[in-house]
CSV table of C-alpha atoms in Angstrom, one decimal:
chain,number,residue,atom,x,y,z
J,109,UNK,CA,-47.9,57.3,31.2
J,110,UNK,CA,-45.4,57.7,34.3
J,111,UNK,CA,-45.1,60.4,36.0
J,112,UNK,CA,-40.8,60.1,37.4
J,113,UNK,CA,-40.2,62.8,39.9
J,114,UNK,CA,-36.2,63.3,40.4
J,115,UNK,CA,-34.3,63.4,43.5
J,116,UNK,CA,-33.3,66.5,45.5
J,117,UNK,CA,-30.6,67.2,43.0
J,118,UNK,CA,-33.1,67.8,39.9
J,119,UNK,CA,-30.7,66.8,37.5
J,120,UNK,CA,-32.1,63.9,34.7
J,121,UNK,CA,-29.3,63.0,33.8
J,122,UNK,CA,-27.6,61.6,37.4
J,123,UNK,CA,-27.6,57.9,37.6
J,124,UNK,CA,-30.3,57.9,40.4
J,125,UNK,CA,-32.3,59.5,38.3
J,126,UNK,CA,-32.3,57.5,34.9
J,127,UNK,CA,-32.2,54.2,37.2
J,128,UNK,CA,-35.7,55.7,38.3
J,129,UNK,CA,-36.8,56.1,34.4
J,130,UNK,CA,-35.5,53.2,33.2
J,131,UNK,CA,-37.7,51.2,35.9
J,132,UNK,CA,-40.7,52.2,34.0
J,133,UNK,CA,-39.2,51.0,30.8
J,134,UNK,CA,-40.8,54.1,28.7
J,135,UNK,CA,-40.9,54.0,24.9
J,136,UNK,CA,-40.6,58.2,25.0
J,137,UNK,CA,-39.6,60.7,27.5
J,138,UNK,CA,-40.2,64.3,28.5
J,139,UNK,CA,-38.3,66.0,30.7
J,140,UNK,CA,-39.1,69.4,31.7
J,141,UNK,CA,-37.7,72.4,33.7
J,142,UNK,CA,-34.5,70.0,34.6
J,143,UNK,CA,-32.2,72.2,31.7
J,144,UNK,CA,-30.6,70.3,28.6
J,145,UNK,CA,-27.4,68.8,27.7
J,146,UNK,CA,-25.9,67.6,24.9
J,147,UNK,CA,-25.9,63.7,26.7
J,148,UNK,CA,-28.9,61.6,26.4
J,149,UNK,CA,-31.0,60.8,29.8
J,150,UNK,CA,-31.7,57.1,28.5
J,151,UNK,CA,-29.5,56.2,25.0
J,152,UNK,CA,-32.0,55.8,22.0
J,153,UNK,CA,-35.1,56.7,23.6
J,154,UNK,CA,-37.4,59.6,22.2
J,155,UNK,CA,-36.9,62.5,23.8
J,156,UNK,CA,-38.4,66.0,24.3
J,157,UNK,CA,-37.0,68.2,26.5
J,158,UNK,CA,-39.6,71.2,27.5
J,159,UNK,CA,-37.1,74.0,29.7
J,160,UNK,CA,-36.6,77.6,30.1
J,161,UNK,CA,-33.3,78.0,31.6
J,162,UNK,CA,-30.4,78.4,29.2
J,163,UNK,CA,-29.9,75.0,26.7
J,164,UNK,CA,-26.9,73.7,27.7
J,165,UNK,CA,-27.0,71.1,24.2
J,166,UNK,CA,-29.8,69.2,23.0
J,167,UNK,CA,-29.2,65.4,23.0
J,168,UNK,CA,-28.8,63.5,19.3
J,169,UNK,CA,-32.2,63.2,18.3
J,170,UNK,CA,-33.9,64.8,21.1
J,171,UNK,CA,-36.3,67.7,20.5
J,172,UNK,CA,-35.8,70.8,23.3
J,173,UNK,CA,-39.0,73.5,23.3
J,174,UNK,CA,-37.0,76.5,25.2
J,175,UNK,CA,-38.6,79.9,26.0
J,176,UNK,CA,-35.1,81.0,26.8
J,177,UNK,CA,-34.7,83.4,24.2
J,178,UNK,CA,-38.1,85.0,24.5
J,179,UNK,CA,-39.3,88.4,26.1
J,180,UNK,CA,-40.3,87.8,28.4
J,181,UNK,CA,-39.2,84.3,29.5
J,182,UNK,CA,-41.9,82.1,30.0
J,183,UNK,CA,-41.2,79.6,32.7
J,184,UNK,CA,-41.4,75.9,31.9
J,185,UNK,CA,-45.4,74.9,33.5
J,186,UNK,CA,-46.6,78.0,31.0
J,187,UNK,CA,-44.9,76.3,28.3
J,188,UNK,CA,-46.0,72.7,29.0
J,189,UNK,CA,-49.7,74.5,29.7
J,190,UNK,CA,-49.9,76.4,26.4
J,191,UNK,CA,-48.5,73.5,24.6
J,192,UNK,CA,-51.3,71.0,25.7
J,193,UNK,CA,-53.8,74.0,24.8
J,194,UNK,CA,-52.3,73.9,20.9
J,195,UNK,CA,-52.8,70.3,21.2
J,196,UNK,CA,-56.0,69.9,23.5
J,197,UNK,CA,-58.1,72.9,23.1
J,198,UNK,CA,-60.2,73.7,26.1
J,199,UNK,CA,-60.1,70.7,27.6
J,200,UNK,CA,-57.1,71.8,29.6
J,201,UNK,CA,-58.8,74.7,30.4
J,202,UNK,CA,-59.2,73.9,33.6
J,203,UNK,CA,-55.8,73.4,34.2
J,204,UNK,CA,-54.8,77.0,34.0
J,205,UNK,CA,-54.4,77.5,37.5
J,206,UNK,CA,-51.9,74.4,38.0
J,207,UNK,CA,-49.8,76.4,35.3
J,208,UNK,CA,-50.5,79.7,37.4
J,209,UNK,CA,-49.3,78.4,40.5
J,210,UNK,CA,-46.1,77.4,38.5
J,211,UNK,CA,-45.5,80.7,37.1
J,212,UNK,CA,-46.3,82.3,40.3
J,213,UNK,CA,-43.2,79.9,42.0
J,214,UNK,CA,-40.7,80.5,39.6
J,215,UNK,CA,-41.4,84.3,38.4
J,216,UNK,CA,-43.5,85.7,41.0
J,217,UNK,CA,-47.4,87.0,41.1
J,218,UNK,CA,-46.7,90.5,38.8
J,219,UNK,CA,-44.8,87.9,36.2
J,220,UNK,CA,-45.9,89.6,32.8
J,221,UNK,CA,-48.9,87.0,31.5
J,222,UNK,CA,-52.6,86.9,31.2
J,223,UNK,CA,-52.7,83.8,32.9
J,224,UNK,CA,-52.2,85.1,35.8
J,225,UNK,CA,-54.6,87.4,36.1
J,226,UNK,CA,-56.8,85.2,34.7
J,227,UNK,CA,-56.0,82.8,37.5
J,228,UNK,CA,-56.5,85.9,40.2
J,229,UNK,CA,-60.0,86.7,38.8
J,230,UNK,CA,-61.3,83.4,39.0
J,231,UNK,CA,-59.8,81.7,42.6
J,232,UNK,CA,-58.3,84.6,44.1
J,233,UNK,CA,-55.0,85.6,44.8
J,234,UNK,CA,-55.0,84.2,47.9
J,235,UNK,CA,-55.6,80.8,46.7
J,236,UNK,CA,-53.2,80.9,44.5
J,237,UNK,CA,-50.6,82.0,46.7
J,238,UNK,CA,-51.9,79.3,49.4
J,239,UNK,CA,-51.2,76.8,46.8
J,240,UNK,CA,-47.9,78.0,45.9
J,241,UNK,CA,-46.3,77.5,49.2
J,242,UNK,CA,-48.2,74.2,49.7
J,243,UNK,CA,-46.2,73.2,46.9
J,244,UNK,CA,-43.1,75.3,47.5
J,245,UNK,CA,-42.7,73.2,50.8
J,246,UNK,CA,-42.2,69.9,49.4
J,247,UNK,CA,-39.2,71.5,48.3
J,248,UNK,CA,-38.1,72.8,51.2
J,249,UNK,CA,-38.5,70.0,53.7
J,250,UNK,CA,-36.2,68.4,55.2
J,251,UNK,CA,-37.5,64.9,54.2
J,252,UNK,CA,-37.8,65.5,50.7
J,253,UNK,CA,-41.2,63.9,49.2
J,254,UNK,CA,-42.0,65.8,46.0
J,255,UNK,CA,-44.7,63.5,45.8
J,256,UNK,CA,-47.0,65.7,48.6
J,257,UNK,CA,-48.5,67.8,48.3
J,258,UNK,CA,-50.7,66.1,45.4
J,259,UNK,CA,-51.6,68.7,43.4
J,260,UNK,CA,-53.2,66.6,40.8
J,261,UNK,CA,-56.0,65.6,43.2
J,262,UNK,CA,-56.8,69.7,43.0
J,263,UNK,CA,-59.2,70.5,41.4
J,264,UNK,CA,-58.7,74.1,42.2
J,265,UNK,CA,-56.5,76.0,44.3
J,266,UNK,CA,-58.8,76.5,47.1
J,267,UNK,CA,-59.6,72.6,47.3
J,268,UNK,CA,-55.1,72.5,47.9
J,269,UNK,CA,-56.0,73.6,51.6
J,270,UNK,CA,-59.5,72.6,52.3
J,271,UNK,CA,-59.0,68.9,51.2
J,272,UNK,CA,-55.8,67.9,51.3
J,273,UNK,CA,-55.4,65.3,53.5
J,274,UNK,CA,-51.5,65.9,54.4
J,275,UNK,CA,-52.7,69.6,55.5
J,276,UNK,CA,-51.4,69.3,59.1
J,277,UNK,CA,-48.2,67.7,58.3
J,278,UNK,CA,-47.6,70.9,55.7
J,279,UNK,CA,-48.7,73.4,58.4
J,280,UNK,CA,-45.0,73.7,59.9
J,281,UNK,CA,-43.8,73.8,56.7
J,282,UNK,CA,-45.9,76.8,55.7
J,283,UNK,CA,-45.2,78.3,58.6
J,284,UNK,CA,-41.5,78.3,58.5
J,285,UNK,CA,-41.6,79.2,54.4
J,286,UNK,CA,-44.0,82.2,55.3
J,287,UNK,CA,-41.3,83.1,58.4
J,288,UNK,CA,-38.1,83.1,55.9
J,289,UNK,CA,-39.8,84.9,53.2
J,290,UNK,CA,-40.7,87.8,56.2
J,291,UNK,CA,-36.6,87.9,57.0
């Protein structure tokens, strides 16, 4: 399994981007919160497609799991999360809060699902929040690395800002997110 994390533009289906798939010479893909079209990322290759902004097309062949439609609209790290549950039982479990911080990012700490709560009552809102903009920054920066902060060296939320060993190059970063979001 590799793990292909596209370019500032977020878009699967640029040149840049399938060059960067293609490299690992996959036998399937998955592609998630990056939308859908009707084009194939890579021709011929197995493709799921996990998203819930509005399908643009599905790819011949491909398979797209889309909340889109639902009420409320579940963002795509929920979707991902409860679909390893179906699959994996509890042993993503202790996951949940790497699904929580992503719902928290795209919809916001009052979004309407247990898992959130559930996240609150066991690491603290704070936590999760702390989290959030650790990983909200990547975004953000000017030299774009989506590859820091590692979340999947977390094991919780609280271990995002006690042991992450990029902490003091996020700390301007978290400073100016927490500055914009004040204005």
């Amino acid at each position: 399994v590799a793990r292909v994390i596209p370019d500032r533009e977020r878009n699967a289906w640029t040149e840049g981007n399938r060059e960067r798939v293609r490299e690992h010479h996959p036998q399937a893909l998955f592609v998630l919160d990056l939308g859908s079209s009707g084009e194939p990322v890579i021709e011929n290759l197995p493709t799921c497609l996990i998203d819930h902004h509005r399908p643009e097309g599905v790819p011949p062949g491909a398979v797209l799991i889309s909340g889109y439609t639902w009420s409320p609209v579940p963002n795509t790290s929920l979707l991902a999360y409860e679909l390893c549950r179906e699959l994996l039982g509890d042993a993503v479990e202790q996951l949940e809060w790497i699904a929580a911080i992503g719902t928290i990012s795209d919809l916001g700490e009052r979004a309407p699902f247990d898992i959130i709560e559930r996240a609150k009552k066991r690491y603290k809102a704070k936590w999760l929040k702390e989290a959030t903009t650790l990983v909200n920054a990547a975004r953000r920066a000017s030299r774009y690395d989506p590859s820091r902060p590692r979340a999947r060296y977390w094991r919780t939320p609280i271990r995002a800002r006690s042991s992450n060993p990029h902490r003091r190059m996020w700390r301007p970063c978290v400073r100016r997110a927490k500055k914009s979001k004040r204005k």
